[in-house]
Every structure is written in structure tokens, then in C-alpha cells.
Coordinates of C-alpha atoms in Angstrom, one line a residue:
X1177 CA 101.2 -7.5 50.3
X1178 CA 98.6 -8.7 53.1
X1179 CA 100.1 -6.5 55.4
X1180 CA 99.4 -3.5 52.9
X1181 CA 95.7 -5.3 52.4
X1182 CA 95.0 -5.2 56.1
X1183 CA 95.7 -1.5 56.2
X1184 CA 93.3 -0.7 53.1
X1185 CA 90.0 0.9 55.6
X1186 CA 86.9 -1.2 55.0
X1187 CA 85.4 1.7 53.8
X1188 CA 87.7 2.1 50.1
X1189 CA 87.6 -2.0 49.8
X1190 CA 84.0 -1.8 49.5
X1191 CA 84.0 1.7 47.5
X1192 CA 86.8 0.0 45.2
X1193 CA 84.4 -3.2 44.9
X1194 CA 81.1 -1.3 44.3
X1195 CA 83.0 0.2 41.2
X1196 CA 83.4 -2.6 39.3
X1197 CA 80.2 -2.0 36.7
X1198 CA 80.3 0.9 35.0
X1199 CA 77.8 3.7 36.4
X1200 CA 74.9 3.4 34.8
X1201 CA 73.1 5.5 32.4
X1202 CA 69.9 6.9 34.6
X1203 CA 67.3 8.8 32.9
X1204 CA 64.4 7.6 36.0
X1205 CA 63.2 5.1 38.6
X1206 CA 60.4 3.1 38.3
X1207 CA 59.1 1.3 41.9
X1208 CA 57.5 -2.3 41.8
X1209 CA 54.3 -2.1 44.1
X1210 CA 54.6 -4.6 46.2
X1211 CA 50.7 -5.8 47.1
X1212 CA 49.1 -9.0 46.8
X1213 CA 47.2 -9.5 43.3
X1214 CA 45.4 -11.8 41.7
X1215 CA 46.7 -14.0 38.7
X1216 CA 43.2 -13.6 37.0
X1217 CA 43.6 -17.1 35.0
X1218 CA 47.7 -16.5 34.1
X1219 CA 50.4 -18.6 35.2
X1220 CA 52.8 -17.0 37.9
X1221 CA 55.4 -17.1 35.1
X1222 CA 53.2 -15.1 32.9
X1223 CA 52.5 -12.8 35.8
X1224 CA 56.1 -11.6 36.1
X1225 CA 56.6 -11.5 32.6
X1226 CA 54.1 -8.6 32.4
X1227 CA 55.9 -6.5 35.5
X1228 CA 59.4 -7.4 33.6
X1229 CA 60.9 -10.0 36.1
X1230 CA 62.6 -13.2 35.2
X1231 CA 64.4 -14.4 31.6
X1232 CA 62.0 -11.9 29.6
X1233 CA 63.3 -8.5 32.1
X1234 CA 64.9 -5.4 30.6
X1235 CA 66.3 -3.7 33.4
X1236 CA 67.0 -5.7 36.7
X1237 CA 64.6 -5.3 39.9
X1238 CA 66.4 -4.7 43.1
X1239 CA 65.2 -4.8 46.9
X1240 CA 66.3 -2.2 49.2
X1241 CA 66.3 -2.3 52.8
X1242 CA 67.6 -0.4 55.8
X1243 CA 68.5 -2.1 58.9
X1244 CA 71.1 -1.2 62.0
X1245 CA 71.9 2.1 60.2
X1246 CA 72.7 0.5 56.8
X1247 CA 71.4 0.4 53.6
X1248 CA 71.2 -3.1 51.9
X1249 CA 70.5 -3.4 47.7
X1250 CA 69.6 -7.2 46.1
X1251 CA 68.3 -8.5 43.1
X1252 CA 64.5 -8.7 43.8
X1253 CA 63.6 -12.3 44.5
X1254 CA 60.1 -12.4 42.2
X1255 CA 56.7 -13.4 43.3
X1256 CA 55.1 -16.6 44.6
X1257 CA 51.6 -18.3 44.2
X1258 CA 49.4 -17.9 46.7
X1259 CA 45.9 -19.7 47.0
X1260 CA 42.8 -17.9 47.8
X1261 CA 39.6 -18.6 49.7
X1262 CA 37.0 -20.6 47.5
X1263 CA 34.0 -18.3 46.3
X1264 CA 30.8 -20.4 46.6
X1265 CA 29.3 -17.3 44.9
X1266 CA 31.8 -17.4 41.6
X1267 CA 33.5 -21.3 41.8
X1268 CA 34.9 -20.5 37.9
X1269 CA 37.1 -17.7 39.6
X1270 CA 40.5 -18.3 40.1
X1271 CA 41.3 -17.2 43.5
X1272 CA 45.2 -17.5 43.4
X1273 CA 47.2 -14.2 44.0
X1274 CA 50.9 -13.2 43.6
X1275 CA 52.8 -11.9 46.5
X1276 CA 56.2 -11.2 47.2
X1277 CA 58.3 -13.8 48.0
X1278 CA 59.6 -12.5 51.2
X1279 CA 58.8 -13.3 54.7
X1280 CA 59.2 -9.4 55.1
X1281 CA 58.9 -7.5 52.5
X1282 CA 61.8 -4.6 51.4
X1283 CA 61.2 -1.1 51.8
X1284 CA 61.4 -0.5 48.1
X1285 CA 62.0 -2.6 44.8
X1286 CA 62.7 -0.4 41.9
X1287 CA 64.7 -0.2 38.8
X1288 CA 67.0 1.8 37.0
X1289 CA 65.5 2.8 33.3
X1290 CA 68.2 3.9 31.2
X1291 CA 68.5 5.9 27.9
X1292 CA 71.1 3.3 26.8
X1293 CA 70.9 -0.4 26.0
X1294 CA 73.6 -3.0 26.8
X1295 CA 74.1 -6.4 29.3
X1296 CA 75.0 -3.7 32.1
X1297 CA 72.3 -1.2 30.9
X1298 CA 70.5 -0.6 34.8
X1299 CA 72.6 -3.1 37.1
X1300 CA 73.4 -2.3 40.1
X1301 CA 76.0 -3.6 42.5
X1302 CA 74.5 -5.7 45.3
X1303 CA 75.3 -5.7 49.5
X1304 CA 75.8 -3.2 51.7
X1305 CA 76.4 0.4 50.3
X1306 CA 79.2 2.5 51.6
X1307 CA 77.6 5.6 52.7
X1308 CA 77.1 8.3 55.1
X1309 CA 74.7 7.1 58.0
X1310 CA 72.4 10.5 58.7
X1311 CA 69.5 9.3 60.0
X1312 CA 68.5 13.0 60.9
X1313 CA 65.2 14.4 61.2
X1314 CA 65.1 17.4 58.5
X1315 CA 63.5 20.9 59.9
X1316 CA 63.3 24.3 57.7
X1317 CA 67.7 25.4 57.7
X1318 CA 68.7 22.3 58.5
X1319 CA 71.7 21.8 57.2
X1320 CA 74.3 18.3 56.4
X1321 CA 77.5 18.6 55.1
X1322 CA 79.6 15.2 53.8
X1323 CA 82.2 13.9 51.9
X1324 CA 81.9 11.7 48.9
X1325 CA 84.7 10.2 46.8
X1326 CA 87.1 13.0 47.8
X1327 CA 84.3 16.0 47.1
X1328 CA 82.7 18.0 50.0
X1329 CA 78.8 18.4 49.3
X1330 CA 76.1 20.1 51.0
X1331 CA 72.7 18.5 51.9
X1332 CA 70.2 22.1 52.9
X1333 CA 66.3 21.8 53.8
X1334 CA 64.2 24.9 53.0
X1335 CA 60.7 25.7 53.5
X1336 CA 58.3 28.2 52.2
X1337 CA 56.7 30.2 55.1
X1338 CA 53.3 30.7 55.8
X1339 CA 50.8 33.1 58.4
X1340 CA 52.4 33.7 61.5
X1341 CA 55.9 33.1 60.1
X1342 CA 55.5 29.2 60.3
X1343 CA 56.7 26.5 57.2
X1344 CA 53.6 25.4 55.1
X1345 CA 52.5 21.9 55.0
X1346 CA 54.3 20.4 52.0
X1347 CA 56.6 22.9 51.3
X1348 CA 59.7 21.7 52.5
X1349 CA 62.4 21.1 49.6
X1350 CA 66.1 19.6 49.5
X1351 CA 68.6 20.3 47.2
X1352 CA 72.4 19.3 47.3
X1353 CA 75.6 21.4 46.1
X1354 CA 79.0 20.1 45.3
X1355 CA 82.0 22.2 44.8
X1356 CA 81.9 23.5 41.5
X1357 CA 78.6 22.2 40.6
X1358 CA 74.9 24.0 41.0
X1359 CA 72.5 23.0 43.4
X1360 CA 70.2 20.2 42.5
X1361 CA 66.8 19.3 43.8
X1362 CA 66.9 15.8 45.7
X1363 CA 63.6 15.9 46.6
X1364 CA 60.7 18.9 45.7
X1365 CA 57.8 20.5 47.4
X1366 CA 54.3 18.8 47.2
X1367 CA 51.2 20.3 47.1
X1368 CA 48.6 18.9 49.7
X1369 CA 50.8 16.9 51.4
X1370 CA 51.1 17.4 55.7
X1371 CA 53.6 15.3 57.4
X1372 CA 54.5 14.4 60.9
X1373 CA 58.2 14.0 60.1
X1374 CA 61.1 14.0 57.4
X1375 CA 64.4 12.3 57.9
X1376 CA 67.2 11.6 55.5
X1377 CA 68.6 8.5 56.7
X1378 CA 71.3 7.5 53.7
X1379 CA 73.5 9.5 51.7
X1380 CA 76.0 7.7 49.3
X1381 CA 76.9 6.6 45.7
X1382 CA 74.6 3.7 44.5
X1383 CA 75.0 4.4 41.1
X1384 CA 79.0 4.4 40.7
X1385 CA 78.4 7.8 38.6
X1386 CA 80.5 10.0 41.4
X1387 CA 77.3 11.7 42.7
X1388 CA 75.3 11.1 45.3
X1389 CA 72.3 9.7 46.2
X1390 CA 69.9 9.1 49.1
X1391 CA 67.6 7.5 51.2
X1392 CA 64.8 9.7 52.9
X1393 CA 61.8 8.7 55.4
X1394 CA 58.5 10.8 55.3
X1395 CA 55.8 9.7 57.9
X1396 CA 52.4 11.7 56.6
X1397 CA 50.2 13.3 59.2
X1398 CA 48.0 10.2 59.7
X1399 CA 50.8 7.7 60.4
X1400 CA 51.8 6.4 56.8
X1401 CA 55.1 6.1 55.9
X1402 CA 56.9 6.9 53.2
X1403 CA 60.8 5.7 51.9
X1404 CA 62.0 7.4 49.1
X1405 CA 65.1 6.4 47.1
X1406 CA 65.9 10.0 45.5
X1407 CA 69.4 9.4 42.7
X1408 CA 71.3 11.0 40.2
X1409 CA 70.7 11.2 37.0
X1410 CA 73.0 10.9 33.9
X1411 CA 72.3 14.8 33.2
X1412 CA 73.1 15.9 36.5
X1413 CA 69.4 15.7 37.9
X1414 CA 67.9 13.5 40.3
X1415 CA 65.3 10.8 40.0
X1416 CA 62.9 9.5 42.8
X1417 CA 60.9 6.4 43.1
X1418 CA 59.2 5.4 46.9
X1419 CA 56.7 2.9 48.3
X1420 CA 54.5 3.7 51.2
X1421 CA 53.7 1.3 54.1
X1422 CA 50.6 1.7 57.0
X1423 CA 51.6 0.4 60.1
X1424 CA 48.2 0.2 60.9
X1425 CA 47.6 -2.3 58.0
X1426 CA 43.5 -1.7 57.6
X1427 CA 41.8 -3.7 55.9
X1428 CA 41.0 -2.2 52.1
X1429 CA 37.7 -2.9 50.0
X1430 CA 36.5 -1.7 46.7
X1431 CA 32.9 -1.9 44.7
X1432 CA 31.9 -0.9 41.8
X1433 CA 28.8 -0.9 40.5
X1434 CA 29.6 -1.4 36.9
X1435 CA 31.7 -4.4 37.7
X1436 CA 29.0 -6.1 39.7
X1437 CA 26.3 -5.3 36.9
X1438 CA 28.9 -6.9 34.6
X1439 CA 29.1 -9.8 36.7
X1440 CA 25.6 -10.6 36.8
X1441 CA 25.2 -10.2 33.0
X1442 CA 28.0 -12.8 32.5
X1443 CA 26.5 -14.9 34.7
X1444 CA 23.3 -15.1 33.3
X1445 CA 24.5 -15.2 29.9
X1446 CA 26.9 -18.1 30.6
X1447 CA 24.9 -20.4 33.6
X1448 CA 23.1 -23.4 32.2
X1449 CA 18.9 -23.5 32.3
X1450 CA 18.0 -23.2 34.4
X1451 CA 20.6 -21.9 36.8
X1452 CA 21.0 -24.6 39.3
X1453 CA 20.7 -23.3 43.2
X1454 CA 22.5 -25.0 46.2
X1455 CA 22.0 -24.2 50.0
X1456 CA 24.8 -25.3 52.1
X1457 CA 24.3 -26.2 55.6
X1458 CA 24.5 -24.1 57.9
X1459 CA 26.2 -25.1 61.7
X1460 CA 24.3 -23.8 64.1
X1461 CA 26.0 -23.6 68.2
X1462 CA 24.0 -25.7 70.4
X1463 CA 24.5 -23.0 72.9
X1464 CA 23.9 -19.2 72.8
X1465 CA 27.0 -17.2 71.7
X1466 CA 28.6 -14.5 74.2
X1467 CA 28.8 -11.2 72.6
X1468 CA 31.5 -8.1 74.4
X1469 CA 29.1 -5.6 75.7
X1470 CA 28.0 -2.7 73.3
X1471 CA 27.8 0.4 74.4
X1472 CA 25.6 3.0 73.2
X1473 CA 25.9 4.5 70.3
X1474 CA 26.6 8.3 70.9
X1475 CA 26.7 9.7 67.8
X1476 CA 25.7 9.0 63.8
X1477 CA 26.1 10.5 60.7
X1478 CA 26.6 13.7 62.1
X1479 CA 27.9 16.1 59.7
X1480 CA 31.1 17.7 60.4
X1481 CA 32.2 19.5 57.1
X1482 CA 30.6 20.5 53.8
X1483 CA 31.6 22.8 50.8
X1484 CA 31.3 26.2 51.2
X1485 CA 27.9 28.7 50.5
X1486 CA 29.7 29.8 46.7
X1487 CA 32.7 27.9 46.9
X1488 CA 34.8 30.3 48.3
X1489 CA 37.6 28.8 51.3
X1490 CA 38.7 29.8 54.0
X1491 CA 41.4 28.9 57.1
X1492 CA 40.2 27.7 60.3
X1493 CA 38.1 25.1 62.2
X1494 CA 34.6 24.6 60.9
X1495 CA 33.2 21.5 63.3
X1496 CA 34.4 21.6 66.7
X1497 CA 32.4 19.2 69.0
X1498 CA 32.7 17.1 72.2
X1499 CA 31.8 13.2 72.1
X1500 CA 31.7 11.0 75.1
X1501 CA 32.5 7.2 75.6
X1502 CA 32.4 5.2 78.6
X1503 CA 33.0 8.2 81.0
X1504 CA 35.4 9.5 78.6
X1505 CA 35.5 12.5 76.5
X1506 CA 36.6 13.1 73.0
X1507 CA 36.9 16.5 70.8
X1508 CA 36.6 16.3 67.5
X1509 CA 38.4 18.9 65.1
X1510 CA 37.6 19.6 61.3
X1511 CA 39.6 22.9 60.2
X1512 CA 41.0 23.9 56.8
X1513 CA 44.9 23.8 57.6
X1514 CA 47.0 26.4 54.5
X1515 CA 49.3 24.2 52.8
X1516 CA 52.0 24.9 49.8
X1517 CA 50.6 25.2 46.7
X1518 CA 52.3 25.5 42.9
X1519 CA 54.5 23.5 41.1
X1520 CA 58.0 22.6 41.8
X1521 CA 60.7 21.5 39.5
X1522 CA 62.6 18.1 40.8
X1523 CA 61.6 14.8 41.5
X1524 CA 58.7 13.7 43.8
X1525 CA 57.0 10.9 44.7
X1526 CA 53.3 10.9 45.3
X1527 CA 52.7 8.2 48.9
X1528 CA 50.2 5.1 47.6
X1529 CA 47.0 6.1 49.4
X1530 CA 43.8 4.9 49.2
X1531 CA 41.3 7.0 46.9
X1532 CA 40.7 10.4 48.2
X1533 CA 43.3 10.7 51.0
X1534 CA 45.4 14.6 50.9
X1535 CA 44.9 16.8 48.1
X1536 CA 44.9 20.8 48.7
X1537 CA 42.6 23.2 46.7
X1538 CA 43.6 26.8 46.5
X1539 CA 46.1 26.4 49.3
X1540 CA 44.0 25.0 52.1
X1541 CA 43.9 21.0 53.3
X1542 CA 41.0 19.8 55.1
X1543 CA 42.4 18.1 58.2
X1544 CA 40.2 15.7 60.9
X1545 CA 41.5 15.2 63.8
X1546 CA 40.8 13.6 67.5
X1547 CA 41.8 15.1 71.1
X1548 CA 41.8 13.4 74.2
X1549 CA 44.1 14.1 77.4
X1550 CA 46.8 16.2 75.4
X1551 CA 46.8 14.1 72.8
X1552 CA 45.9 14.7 69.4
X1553 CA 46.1 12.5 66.5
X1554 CA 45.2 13.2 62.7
X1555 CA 42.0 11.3 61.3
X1556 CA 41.7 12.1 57.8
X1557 CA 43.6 14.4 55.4
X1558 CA 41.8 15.4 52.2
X1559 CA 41.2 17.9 49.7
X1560 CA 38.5 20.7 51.0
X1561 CA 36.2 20.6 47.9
X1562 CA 34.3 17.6 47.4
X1563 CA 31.6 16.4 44.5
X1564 CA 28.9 15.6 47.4
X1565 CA 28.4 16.0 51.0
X1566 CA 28.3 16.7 53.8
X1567 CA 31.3 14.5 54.8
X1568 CA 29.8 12.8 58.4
X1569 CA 30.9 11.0 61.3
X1570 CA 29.9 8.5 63.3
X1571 CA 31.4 7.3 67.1
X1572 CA 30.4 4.3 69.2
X1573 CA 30.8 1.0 69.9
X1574 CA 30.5 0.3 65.9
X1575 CA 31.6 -3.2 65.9
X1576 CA 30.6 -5.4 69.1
X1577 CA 34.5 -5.1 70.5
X1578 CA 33.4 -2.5 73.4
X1579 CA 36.2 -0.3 72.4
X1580 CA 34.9 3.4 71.2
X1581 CA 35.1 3.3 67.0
X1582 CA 34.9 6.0 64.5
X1583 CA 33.9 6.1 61.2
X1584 CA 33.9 9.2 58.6
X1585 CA 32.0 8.7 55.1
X1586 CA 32.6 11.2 52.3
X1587 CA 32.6 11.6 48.7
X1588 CA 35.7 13.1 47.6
X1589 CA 35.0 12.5 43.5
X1590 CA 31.4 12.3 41.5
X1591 CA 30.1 8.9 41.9
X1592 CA 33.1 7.7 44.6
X1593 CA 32.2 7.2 48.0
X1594 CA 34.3 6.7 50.8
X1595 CA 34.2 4.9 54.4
X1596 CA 37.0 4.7 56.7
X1597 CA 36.9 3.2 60.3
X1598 CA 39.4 4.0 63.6
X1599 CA 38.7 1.8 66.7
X1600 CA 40.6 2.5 70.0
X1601 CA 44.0 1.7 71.2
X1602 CA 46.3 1.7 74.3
X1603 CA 49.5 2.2 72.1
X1604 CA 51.6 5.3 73.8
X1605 CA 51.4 8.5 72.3
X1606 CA 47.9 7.5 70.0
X1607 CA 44.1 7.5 70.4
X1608 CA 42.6 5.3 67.7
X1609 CA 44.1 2.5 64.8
X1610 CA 42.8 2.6 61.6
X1611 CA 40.8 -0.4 60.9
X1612 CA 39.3 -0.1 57.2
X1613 CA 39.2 2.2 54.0
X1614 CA 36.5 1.1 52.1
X1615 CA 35.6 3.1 48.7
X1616 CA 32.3 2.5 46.7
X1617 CA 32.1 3.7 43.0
X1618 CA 29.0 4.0 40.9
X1619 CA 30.4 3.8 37.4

């Protein structure tokens, strides 16, 4: 009998393991984001009650993760308390926050939402999932073929084409075809959307349910990346549910105007009389501090895009213009790129962006971008109709460091502003780092 055991491939041992639970009854995916938030006066116990983790969960959280080729699946660990910096300005506020309790975060946590009810309702097996390993970077025809459970299925990209014969931004669409069975959409087209690359990296059976499922890998056009978990559904479909990570890791800020007028009200309304006042200290160096050299700035607020005379679009560049920077020159693009435009049928998954980032209007993407020395790198992707303008840039040495920075401001929506700031870096194949998105809202 062990001699018959050892024989048994790795492989069917851990197919024959991961079919213990019955396949679950899928109707879609719903993905946990997975940023730091504030507790706002609950208990961390009370926070996770309200996302549907711990005694008082439905259907089970899981973590995903790929690593050395593999994909990994756990029960998602919860959240833990985080303390906050003390606001002299607001001492009633609690400053704690929740964040994940990971030293690194998964790529995804998700759950399985079912149409039926039971202890096994949404549960997943845990480990390693026997699978194909693709990790293949998809292009319009490619093209994967693999067997599953015994059954040969076909994994096909396809793009819609655009002028001069090319695939549009956002067009690209795979489905998957079993014998006997009609093709299914894993993952659709998107409007707007202009990526760098698309891989499928994982195809397999997570589910048990005989069909397959997969991992895929989008990196956007301005360095965000995508993973998207794209699986079968009871009725033959597929459901997808992703999380998007910047590498870059900018800082983020948000005001509104309404919330700070709110503040103040509550503050007077609640603050004894009168309001007491405090001045702390303030430590002062004995010595003069050394500041980087600044260089000069070379150029502000210029504008570099604004709707069109009567609304009407049209493809091309509309700002080309030369910047320099310590003996260095820059070019600096803003054209009206076409894109796919119309709706698909199949899952999708929309990447977690800050306000105002890619959108399309009537076919056409406004793209920014930077040249230097052959290189060129991708700004700022947004939609090409905005509430205000003109959208402007400014270059320089915008924050003390003596590197060149950039920053673009716009207003994408009525009564939304946006800021975002690049500064320079050495990293290969790149020209600037995204430092901070900053969006300002009226009301």
C-alpha cells in the first residue's frame, strides 16, 4: 500500500485533497480593500463585524498570494489596532486605525457569495492550488491551451482594432472554451482603460466545481498594478474580484470643504466659554539649518490641455513643449490617445484609483506623458472632458530636494479639484516617481 502511495504524482494527491468540500455555489466575488482606516470611536471587534470577519461572518475571507510561480489561498487573518498621531487641533478624535494584520499584505482577500446557505456555503480549500503555472504576457491572438481534470480547454486573447490596424486601448478580451462547452468571458473589455502589460499567470480549479479559474496581472499605463482573480460561476459564467497596488506608494490627501465647515460648527457648538487657547513651545535650532540647493523654477501653471472650442474631440497631441532642468531637457506630451469604447458582457474589475484617474469620452483618452533620452513614461491618464480648466503643469525644483518635480492640477468633476506630484528618479527604464495625489472637493 505505501508503495502504491509513493507512485500517486503529487499533483492528483493534492487535486484528490482539494476535493474534499463540495464546490461551492458561486453567484460573485466581493474583494476586501485592504487600506488603513480609522476606527472612528468603535472597537476593532466592532470594526470587523461591519466588513463580516470574525464569529458574526457569513461567507469566509480568504488571502491570496502568488509567490515562486504558485498560487497560495488562506483564511484571511483580520485586522489589528493601530495608534495614530495625536491631533493638538482635534484632542477628542480618536486617532486609531485598522490595518491588516500582515507584515505584507496579500495580493487579494475576497470572498465567495453564494446563492445557497449552509456551514460550507463559500469555503474554500486552503494551501497551495494545483494548477497550471502560465505566467505569460497576453498580446491580441495569443493563444494557451491546458488540461484540467481530464478536459482540454482553450485560454484565446482578442482585441478590437483600431486606426492604422493597431488593438485599441482597453479592448483586449479573454474567453475560455472547453470541449463541448461555449466560450465564456474570463475577463471583458474596459472602456478608458490603457495598460502597459497583461499577463495570465494562474489557471486552475479553486472552486472544486470542474471549471477553471484564473489569476491575471494588469499593470495600467502609469505603473499601477492590477491582480485579478477571475472564477466560475455556478451558471457556467465567470466572476471577477481584484485589488490594485502602486509601487510608487504616494502619499494620498483629501479635503472637503463641507467637512471642514462641519468641523468648525461642531466645534463651536460643543467647546466651553470661552474656548480656551494654548501655544505650545516651539524648539528653535541654535544654529541655521542647511537647506539642498533649489534650483530655479522653470516653469508654473502652464496650461497644457483644455476642453475643446464646442465640445467636439479629436485624436492627436494638443501640448507638445520642451522644459529644461539642470542642463537637462524634458518634452512634455498631452495627446488624445483612441481607446475601446461600448459595453461588454463578462466580468470586469474597475483598478482602485484615486478620483479622476482614466476615463474615455466618445472613444478618446487623454494621455500626459514625459520624454527624456528614449524614454518615455506616462504621467497622467484621464478622461478628455473636464468640468473646469485648463488642466496645468508645473516643473522645478518644487520641494527643496534638488531633484526636478512635476506637478499637474486639474478638475476632472464640478467642484473636485486635483493635484498630483512626480519627482525624479534613477530607477532603470523610468523618469519620475509619483510622490502625491491630493484631491480638494468643494461640497
Amino acid at each position: 500500500m505505501k508503495t502504491l502511495l509513493r507512485a500517486i504524482p503529487a499533483f492528483l494527491l493534492a487535486l484528490a485533497s482539494h476535493a474534499c468540500l463540495a464546490a461551492p455555489s458561486v453567484d460573485f466575488l466581493e474583494p476586501l480593500p485592504l487600506h488603513s482606516r480609522p476606527l472612528s470611536g468603535r472597537s476593532l471587534a466592532e470594526f470587523e463585524d461591519a466588513l463580516g470577519i470574525g464569529a458574526k461572518a457569513g461567507s469566509p475571507w480568504y488571502a491570496l498570494d502568488w509567490r515562486d510561480g504558485e498560487l497560495h489561498v488562506e483564511a484571511f487573518r483580520g485586522f489589528r489596532e493601530r495608534p495614530g498621531a495625536f491631533d493638538w487641533k482635534r484632542p477628542e478624535a480618536d486617532t486609531r486605525f485598522a490595518e491588516p494584520d500582515y507584515a505584507q499584505p496579500p495580493l487579494l482577500v475576497f470572498r465567495i457569495l453564494p446563492r445557497g446557505t449552509g456551514p460550507d456555503a463559500g469555503r474554500l480549500e486552503t494551501g497551495t492550488m494545483p494548477g497550471v503555472n502560465v505566467d505569460e504576457t497576453v498580446r491580441e491572438g495569443w493563444r494557451r491551451e491546458f488540461d484540467l481534470h481530464g478536459r482540454r480547454w482553450i485560454l484565446r486573447a482578442d482585441a478590437v482594432k483600431g486606426p492604422g490596424g493597431r488593438s485599441l486601448p482597453g479592448s483586449m478580451r479573454l474567453t475560455v472554451t472547453g470541449v463541448g462547452a461555449a466560450p465564456q468571458v474570463v475577463l471583458g473589455r474596459h472602456a478608458g482603460l490603457v495598460f502597459r502589460e497583461q499577463a495570465v499567470l494562474w489557471a486552475g480549479d479553486l472552486t472544486g466545481d470542474g471549471r477553471p479559474d484564473f489569476l491575471l496581472r494588469r499593470t495600467l499605463a502609469t505603473g499601477e498594478v492590477d491582480h485579478i482573480l477571475s472564477v466560475s460561476r455556478t451558471d457556467g459564467s465567470h466572476a471577477a474580484a481584484g485589488a490594485t497596488h502602486d509601487p510608487d506608494d504616494p502619499e494620498n490627501g483629501f479635503s472637503s470643504g463641507i467637512e471642514e465647515a462641519g468641523y468648525e460648527e461642531w466645534r463651536h457648538a460643543n467647546s466651553p466659554r470661552p474656548y480656551p487657547e494654548y501655544r505650545l513651545p516651539e524648539a528653535r535650532p541654535a544654529t541655521p539649518a542647511a537647506y539642498a540647493l533649489s534650483g530655479p523654477m522653470k516653469v508654473k501653471g502652464i496650461a497644457i490641455y483644455a476642453n475643446p472650442q464646442g465640445g467636439f474631440l479629436s485624436p492627436g497631441v494638443k501640448r507638445d513643449f520642451v522644459l529644461a532642468f539642470a542642463g537637462e531637457s524634458y518634452r512634455v506630451l498631452a495627446e488624445l490617445v483612441p481607446t475601446w469604447q461600448g459595453k461588454e458582457e463578462g466580468p470586469n474589475y474597475f483598478p482602485q484609483l484615486p478620483f479622476g484617474l482614466y476615463g474615455s469620452g466618445g472613444g478618446l483618452t487623454l494621455v500626459v506623458s514625459l520624454q527624456h533620452r528614449g524614454v518615455k513614461q506616462a504621467l497622467l491618464v484621464t478622461q478628455p472632458l473636464m468640468d473646469d480648466g485648463p488642466m496645468t503643469l508645473s516643473a522645478g525644483d518644487l520641494d527643496g530636494s534638488g531633484r526636478l518635480s512635476i506637478a499637474i492640477d486639474w478638475m476632472p468633476h464640478y467642484n473636485n479639484a486635483m493635484s498630483h506630484a512626480w519627482t525624479r528618479t534613477q530607477e532603470p527604464g523610468r523618469l519620475v516617481k509619483r510622490t502625491s495625489s491630493f484631491q480638494s472637493q468643494g461640497c
